[in-house]
Short mmCIF file of C-alpha atoms and ligand atoms in Angstrom, two decimals:
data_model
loop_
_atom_site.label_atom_id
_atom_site.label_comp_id
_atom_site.label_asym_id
_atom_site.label_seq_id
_atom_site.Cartn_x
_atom_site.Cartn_y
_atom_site.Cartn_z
CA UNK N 30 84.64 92.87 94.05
CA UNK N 31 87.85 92.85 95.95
CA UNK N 32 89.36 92.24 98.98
CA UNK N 33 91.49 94.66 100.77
CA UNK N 34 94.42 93.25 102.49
CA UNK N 35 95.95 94.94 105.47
CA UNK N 36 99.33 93.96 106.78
CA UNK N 37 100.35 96.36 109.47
CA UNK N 38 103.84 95.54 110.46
CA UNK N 39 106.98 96.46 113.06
CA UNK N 40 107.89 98.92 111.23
CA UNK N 41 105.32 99.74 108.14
CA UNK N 42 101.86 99.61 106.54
CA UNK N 43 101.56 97.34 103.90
CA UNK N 44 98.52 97.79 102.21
CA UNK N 45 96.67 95.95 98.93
CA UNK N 46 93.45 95.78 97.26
CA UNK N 47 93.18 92.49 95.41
CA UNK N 48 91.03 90.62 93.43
CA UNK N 49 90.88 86.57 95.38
CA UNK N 50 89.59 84.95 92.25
CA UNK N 51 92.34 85.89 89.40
CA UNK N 52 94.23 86.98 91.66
CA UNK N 53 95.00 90.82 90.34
CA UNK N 54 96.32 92.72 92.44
CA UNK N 55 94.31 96.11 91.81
CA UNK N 56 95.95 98.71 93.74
CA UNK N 57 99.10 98.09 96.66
CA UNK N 58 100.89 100.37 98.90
CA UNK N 59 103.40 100.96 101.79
CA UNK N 60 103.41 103.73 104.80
CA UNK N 61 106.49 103.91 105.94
CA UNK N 62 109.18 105.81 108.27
CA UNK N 63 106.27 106.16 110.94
CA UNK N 64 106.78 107.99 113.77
CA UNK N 65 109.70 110.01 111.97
CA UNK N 66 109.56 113.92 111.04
CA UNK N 67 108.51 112.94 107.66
CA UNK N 68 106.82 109.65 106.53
CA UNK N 69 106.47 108.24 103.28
CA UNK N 70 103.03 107.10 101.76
CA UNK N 71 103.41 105.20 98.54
CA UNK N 72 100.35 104.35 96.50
CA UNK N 73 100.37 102.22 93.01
CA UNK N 74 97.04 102.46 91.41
CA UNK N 75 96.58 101.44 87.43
CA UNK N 76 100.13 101.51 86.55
CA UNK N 77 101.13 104.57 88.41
CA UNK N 78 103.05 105.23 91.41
CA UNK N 79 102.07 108.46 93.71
CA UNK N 80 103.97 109.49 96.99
CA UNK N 81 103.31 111.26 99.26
CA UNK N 82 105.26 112.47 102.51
CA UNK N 83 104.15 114.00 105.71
CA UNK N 84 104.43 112.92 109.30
CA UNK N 85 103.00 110.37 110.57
CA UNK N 86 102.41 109.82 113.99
CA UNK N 87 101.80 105.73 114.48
CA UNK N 88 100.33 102.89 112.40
CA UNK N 89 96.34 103.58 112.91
CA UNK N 90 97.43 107.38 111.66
CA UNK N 91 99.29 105.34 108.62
CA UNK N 92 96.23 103.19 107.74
CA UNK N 93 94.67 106.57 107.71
CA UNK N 94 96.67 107.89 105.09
CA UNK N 95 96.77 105.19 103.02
CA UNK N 96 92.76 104.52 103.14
CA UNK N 97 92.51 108.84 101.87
CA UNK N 98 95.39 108.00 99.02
CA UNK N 99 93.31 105.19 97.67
CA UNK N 100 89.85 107.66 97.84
CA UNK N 101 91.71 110.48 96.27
CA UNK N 102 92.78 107.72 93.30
CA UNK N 103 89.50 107.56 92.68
CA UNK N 104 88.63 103.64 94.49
CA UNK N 105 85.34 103.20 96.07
CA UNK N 106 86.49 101.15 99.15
CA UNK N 107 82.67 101.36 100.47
CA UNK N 108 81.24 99.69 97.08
CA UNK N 109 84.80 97.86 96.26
CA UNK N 110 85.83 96.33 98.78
CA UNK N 111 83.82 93.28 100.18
CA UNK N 112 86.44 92.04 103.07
CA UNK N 113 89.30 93.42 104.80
CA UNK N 114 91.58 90.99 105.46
CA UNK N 115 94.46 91.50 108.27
CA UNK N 116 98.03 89.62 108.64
CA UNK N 117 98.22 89.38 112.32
CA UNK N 118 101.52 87.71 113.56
CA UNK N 119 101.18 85.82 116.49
CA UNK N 120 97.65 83.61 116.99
CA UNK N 121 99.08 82.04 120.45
CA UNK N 122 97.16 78.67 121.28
CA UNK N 123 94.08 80.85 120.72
CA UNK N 124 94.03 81.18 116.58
CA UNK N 125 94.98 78.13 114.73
CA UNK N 126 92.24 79.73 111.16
CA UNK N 127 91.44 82.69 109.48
CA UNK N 128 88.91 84.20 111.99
CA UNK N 129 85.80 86.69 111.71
CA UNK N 130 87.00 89.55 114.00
CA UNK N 131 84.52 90.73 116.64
CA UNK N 132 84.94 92.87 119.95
CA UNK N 133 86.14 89.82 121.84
CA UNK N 134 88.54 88.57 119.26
CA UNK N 135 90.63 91.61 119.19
CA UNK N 136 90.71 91.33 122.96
CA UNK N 137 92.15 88.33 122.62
CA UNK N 138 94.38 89.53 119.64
CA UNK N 139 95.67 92.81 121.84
CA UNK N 140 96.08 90.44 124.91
CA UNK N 141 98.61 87.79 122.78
CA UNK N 142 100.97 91.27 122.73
CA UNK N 143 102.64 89.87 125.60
CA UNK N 144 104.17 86.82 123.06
CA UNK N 145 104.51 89.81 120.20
CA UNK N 146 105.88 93.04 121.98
CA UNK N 147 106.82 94.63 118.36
CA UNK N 148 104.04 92.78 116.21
CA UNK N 149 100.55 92.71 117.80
CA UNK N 150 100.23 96.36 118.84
CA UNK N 151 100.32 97.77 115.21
CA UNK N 152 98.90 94.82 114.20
CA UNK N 153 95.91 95.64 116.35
CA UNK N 154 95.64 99.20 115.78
CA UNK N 155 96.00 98.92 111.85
CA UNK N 156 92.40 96.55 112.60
CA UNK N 157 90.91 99.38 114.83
CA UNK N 158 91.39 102.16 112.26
CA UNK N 159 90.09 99.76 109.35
CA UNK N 160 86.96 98.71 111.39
CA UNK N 161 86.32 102.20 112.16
CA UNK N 162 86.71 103.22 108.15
CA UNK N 163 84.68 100.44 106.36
CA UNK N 164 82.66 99.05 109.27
CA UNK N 165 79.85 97.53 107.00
CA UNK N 166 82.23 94.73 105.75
CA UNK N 167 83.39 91.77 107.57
CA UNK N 168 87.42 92.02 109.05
CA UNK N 169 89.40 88.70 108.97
CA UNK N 170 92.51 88.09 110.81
CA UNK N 171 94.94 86.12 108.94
CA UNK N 172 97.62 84.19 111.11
CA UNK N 173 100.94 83.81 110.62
CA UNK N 174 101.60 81.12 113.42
CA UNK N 175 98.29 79.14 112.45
CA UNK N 176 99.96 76.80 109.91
CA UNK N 177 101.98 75.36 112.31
CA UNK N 178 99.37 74.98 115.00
CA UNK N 179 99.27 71.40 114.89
CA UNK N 180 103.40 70.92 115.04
CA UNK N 181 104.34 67.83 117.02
CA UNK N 182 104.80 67.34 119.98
CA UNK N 183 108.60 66.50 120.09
CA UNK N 184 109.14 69.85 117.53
CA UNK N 185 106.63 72.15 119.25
CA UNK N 186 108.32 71.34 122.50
CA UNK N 187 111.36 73.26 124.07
CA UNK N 188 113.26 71.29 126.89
CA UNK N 189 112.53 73.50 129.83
CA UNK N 190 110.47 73.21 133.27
CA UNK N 191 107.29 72.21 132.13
CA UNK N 192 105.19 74.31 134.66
CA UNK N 193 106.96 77.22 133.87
CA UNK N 194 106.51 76.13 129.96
CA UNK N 195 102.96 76.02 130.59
CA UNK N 196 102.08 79.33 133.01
CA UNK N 197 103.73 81.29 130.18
CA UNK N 198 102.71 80.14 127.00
CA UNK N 199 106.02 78.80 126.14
CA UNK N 200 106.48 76.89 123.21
CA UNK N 201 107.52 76.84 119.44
CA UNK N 202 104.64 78.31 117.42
CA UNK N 203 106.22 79.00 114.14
CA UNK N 204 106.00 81.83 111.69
CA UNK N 205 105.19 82.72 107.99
CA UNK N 206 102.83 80.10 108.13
CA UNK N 207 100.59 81.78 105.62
CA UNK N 208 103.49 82.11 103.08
CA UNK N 209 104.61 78.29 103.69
CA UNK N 210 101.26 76.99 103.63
CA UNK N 211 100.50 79.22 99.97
CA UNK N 212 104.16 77.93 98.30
CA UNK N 213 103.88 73.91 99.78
CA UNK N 214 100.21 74.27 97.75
CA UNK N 215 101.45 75.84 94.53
CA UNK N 216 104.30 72.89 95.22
CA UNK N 217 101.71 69.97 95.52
CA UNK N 218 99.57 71.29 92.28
CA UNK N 219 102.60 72.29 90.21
CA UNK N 220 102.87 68.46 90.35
CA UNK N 221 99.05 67.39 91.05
CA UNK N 222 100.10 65.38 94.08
CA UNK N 223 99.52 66.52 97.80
CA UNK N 224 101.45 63.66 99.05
CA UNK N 225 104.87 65.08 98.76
CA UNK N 226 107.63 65.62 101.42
CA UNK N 227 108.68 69.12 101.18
CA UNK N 228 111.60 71.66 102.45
CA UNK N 229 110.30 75.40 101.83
CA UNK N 230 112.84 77.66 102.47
CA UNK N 231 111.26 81.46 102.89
CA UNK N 232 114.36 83.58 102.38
CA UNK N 233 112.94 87.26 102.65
CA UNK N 234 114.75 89.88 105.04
CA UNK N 235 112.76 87.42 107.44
CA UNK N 236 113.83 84.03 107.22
CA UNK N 237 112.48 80.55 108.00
CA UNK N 238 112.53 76.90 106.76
CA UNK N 239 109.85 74.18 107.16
CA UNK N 240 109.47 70.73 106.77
CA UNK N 241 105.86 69.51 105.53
CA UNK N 242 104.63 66.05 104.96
CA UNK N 243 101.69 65.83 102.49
CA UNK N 244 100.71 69.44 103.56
CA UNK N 245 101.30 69.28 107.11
CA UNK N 246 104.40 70.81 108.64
CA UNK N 247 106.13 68.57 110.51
CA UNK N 248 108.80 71.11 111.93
CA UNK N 249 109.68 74.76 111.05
CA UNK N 250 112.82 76.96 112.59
CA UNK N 251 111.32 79.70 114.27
CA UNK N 252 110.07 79.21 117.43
CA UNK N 253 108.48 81.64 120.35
CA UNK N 254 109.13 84.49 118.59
CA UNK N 255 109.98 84.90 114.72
CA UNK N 256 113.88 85.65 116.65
CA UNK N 257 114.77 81.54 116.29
CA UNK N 258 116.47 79.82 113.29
CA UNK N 259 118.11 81.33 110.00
CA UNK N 260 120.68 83.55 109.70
CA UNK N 261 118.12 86.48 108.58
CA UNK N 262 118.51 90.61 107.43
CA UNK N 263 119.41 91.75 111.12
CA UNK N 264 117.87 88.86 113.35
CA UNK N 265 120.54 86.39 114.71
CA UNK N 266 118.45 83.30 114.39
CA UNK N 267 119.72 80.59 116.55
CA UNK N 268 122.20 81.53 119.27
CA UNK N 269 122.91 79.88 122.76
CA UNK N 270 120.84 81.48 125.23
CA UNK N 271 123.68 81.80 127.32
CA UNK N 272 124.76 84.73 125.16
CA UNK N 273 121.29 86.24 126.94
CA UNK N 274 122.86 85.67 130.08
CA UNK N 275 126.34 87.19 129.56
CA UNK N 276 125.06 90.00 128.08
CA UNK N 277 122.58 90.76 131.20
CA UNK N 278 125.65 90.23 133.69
CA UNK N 279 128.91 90.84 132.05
CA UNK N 280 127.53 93.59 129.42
CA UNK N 281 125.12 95.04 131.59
CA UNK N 282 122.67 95.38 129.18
CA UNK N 283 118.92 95.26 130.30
CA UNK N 284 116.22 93.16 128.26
CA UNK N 285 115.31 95.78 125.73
CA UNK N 286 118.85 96.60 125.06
CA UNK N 287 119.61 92.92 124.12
CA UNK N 288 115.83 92.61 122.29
CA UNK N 289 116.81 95.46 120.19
CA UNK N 290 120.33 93.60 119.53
CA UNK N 291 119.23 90.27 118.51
CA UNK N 292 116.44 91.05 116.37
CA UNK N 293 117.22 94.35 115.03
CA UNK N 294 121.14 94.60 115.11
CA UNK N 295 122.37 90.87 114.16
CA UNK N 296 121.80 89.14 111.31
CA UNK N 297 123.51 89.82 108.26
CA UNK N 298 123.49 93.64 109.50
CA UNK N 299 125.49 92.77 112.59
CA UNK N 300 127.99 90.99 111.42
CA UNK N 301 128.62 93.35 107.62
CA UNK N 302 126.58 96.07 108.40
CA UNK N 303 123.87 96.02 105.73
CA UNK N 304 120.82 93.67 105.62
CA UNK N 305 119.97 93.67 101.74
CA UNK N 306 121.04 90.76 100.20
CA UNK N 307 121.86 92.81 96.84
CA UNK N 308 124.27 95.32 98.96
CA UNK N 309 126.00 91.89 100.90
CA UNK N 310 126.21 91.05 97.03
CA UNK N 311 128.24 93.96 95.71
CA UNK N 312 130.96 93.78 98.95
CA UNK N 313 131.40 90.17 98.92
CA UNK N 314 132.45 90.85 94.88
CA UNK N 315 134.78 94.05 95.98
CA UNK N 316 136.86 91.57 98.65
CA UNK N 317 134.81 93.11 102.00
CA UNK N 318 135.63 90.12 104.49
CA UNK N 319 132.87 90.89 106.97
CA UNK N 320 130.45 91.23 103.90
CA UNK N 321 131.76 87.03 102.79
CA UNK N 322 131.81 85.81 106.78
CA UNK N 323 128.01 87.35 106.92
CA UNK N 324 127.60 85.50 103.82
CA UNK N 325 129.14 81.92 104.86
CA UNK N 326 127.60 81.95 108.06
CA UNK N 327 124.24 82.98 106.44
CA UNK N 328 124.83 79.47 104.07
CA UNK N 329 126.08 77.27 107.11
CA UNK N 330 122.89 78.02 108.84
CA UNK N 331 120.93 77.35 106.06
CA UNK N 332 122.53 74.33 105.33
CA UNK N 333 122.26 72.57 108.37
CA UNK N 334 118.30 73.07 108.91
CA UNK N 335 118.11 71.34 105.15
CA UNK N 336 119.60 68.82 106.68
CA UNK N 337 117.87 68.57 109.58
CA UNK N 338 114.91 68.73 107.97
CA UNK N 339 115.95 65.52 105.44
CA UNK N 340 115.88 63.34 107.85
CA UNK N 341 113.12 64.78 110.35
CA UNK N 342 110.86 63.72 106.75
CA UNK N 343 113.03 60.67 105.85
CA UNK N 344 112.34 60.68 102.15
CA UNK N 345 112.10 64.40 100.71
CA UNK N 346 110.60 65.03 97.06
CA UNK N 347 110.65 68.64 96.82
CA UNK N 348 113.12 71.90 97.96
CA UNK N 349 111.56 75.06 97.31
CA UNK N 350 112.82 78.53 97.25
CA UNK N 351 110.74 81.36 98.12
CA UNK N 352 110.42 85.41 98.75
CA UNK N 353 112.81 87.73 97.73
CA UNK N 354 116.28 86.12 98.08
CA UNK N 355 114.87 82.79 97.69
CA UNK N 356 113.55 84.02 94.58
CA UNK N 357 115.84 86.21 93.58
CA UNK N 358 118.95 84.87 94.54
CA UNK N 359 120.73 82.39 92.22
CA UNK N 360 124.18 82.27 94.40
CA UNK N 361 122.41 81.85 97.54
CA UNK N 362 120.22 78.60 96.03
CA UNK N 363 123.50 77.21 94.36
CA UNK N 364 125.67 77.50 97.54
CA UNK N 365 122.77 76.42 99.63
CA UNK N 366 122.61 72.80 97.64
CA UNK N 367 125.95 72.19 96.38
CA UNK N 368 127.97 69.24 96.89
CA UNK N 369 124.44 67.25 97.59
CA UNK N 370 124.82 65.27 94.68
CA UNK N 371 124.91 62.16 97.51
CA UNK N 372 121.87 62.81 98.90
CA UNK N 373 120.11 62.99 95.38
CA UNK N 374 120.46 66.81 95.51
CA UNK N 375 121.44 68.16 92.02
CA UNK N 376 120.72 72.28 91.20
CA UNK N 377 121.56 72.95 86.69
CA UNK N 378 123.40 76.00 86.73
CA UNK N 379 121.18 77.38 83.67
CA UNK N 380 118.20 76.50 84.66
CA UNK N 381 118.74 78.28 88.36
CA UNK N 382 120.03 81.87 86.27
CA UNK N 383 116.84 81.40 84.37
CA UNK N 384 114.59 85.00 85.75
CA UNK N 385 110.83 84.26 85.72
CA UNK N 386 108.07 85.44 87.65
CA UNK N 387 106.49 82.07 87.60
CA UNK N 388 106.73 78.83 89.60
CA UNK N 389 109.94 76.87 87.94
CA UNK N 390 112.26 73.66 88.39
CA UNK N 391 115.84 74.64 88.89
CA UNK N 392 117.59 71.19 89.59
CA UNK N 393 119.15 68.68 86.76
CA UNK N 394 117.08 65.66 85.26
CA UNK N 395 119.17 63.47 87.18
CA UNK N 396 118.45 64.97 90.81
CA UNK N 397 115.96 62.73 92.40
CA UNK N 398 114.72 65.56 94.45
CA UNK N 399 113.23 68.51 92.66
CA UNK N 400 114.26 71.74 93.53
CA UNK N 401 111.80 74.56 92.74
CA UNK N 402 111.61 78.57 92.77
CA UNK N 403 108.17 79.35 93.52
CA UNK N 404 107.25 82.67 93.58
CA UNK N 405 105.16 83.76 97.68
CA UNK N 406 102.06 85.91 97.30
CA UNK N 407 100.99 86.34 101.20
CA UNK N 408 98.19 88.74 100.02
CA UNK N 409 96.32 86.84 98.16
CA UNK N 410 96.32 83.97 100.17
CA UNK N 411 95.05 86.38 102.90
CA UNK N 412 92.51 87.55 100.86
CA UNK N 413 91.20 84.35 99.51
CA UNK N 414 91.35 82.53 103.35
CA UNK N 415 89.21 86.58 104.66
CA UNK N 416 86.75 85.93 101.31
CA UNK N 417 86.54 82.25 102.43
CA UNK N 418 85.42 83.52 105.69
CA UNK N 419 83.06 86.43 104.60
CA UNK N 420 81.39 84.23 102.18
CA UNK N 421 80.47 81.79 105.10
CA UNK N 422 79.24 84.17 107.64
CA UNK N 423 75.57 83.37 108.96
P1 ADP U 6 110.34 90.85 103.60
O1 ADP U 6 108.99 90.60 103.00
O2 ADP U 6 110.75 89.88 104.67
O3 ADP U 6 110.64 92.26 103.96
P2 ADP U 6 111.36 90.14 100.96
O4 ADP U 6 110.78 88.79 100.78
O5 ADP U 6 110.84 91.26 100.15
O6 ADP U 6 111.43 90.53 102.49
O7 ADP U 6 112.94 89.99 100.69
C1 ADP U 6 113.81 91.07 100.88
C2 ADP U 6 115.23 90.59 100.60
O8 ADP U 6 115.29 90.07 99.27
C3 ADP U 6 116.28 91.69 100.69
O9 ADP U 6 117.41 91.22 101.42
C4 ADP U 6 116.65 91.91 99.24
O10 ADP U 6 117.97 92.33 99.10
C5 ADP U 6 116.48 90.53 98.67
N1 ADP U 6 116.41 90.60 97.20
C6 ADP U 6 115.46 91.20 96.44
N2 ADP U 6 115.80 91.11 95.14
C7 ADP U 6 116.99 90.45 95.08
C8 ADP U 6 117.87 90.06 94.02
N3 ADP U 6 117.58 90.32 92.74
N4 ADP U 6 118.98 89.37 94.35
C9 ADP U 6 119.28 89.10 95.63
N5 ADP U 6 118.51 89.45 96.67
C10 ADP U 6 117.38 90.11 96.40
#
């Protein structure tokens, strides 16, 4: 029996059937280039990889696609498949736990677009077309702003007119909660302790750090939207606002212009032009300058939130490194920590060019924190929270 795990993104369908107890990951696959005169449908099934390309017209066409690819491979999603779990981005106050989805919650799902513009819609309409293909099995959404429902006050809370804070929903909520909350687990029983101060750093094209005290997250970098914090593939993370402003009057841009810029043109992509960390890689080594200021800015960034984060927990055990340039990356994790010897902070060089798939310690016998590479797995922690969930239906 498996669970099928829908993740139906900006800009693809991510799709996986997977097994919650081992954790097997039976069959996965990607829909991508939607809307374009020819999409791409990619299905891995028992070793094998089948594509498939045809247009596709939006995300619930997509999910469409992909459900026929895995019939034609021969899975029985009707006798398989005993959940369908969906990674929906943005919970609001509303979600803070994996919930049973009903009529009424994807109301409430659809109306939260209005603090998601780019992630609830598909979101919503990957959950219609999956209801409307296996609708004898219970659909759980899976939030990736419920981890840090319970932030604190004083790091939830962003110094503007509180009224206007309040009408408009206006605070920071946090994102990649499920992959924070998976890796600070696989943290606390790597060592069998869940009282540990952590920093997990989720370095993926998306990028965000956190702060968690004995499992709880005591302050993360993205805020509103998934736009605040890191240096990420083409987001800006933090900027002044003001830059918001000046563009509006001085660049005449309107509000989509400058939403497009900041989240899909900045980044490492705005300032070298490319927004895979392996591409940055081969410039920086051929002398490209923008390629190495994308790169040291990227670092700076990084560095200060570590820093920041330090002291917001006051005694830290445990830095860990996750998603694909976090674990993938050795420069990045050596430039991110060096010099730190002072603060206890020591990364081995041979250790941190060891490859592995599985959780690891990178940093010397002398560092008194320990820094780890620990590899994410967002779909099966979906799956296991949507079993969770099916399994206590009453
Ligand atoms: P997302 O899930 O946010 O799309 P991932 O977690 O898959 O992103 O991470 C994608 C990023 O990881 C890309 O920038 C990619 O270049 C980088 N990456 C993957 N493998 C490596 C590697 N071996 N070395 C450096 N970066 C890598």
């Amino acid at each position: 029996m498996s669970v099928l795990v829908v993740n139906s993104g900006s800009s693809s369908v991510k799709f996986q059937l997977v097994e919650p107890s081992s954790g097997e990951s039976l069959a996965s696959g990607l829909v991508e280039q939607i809307g374009e005169p020819e999409g791409r449908i990619v299905l891995e099934f028992r070793g094998e990889e089948t594509e498939k390309r045809r247009e596709i017209a939006d995300h619930g066409a997509g999910l469409s696609a992909a459900f026929e690819m895995l019939r034609d491979a021969g899975v029985e999603l009707g006798s398989e498949v005993t959940a369908v779990g969906h990674r929906v981005v943005h919970g609001g106050e509303v979600f803070f736990r994996p919930t049973l989805i009903d009529d009424d919650v994807l109301k409430k799902i659809a109306d939260l677009s209005e603090l998601a513009p780019l992630h609830n819609p598909p979101n919503v309409l990957g959950i219609e077309v999956a209801r409307h293909q296996l609708p004898d099995v219970p659909h759980v959404a899976v939030f990736d702003t419920a981890f840090f429902h319970g932030l604190p006050d004083a790091a939830k809370t962003y110094a503007i007119d509180r009224d206007v804070a309040q009408a408009h929903g206006i605070r920071r909520y946090g994102f990649h909660g499920t992959s924070h909350e998976y890796v600070s687990q696989q943290v606390a029983q790597f060592f069998g302790r869940a009282d540990l101060n952590q920093i997990v750093l989720h370095l993926g094209n998306g990028a965000s750090a956190s702060a968690i005290r004995a499992g709880d997250p005591i302050d993360t970098s993205m805020g509103l939207t998934p736009l605040e914090g890191l240096v990420m593939g083409t987001r800006s993370g933090d900027i002044d606002p003001g830059v918001v402003m000046h563009l509006r009057r001085s660049a005449g841009m309107d509000v989509d212009e400058i939403d497009e810029l900041l989240n899909r043109r900045s980044g490492l992509k705005g300032l070298a032009g490319v927004n895979d960390f392996r591409v940055l890689g081969q410039r920086i080594d051929d002398g490209d300058a923008d390629a190495q200021l994308a790169y040291d800015v990227y670092i700076h960034r990084l560095r200060k939130y570590i820093g920041a984060y330090m002291l917001a927990l006051g005694r830290l055990d445990v830095i860990a490194f996750t998603a694909g340039v976090g674990e993938n990356s050795t420069g990045v994790r050596a430039d991110a920590l060096a010099n730190l010897e002072g603060f206890g902070i020591e990364i081995d060089a041979d250790r941190n060019a060891l490859r592995s798939k599985d959780i690891r310690a990178i940093s010397a016998d002398s560092s008194t924190v320990t820094v780890l590479v620990v590899p994410t797995n967002e779909e099966l922690a979906i799956a296991r929270a949507a079993e969770t969930v099916a399994q206590n239906i009453d």
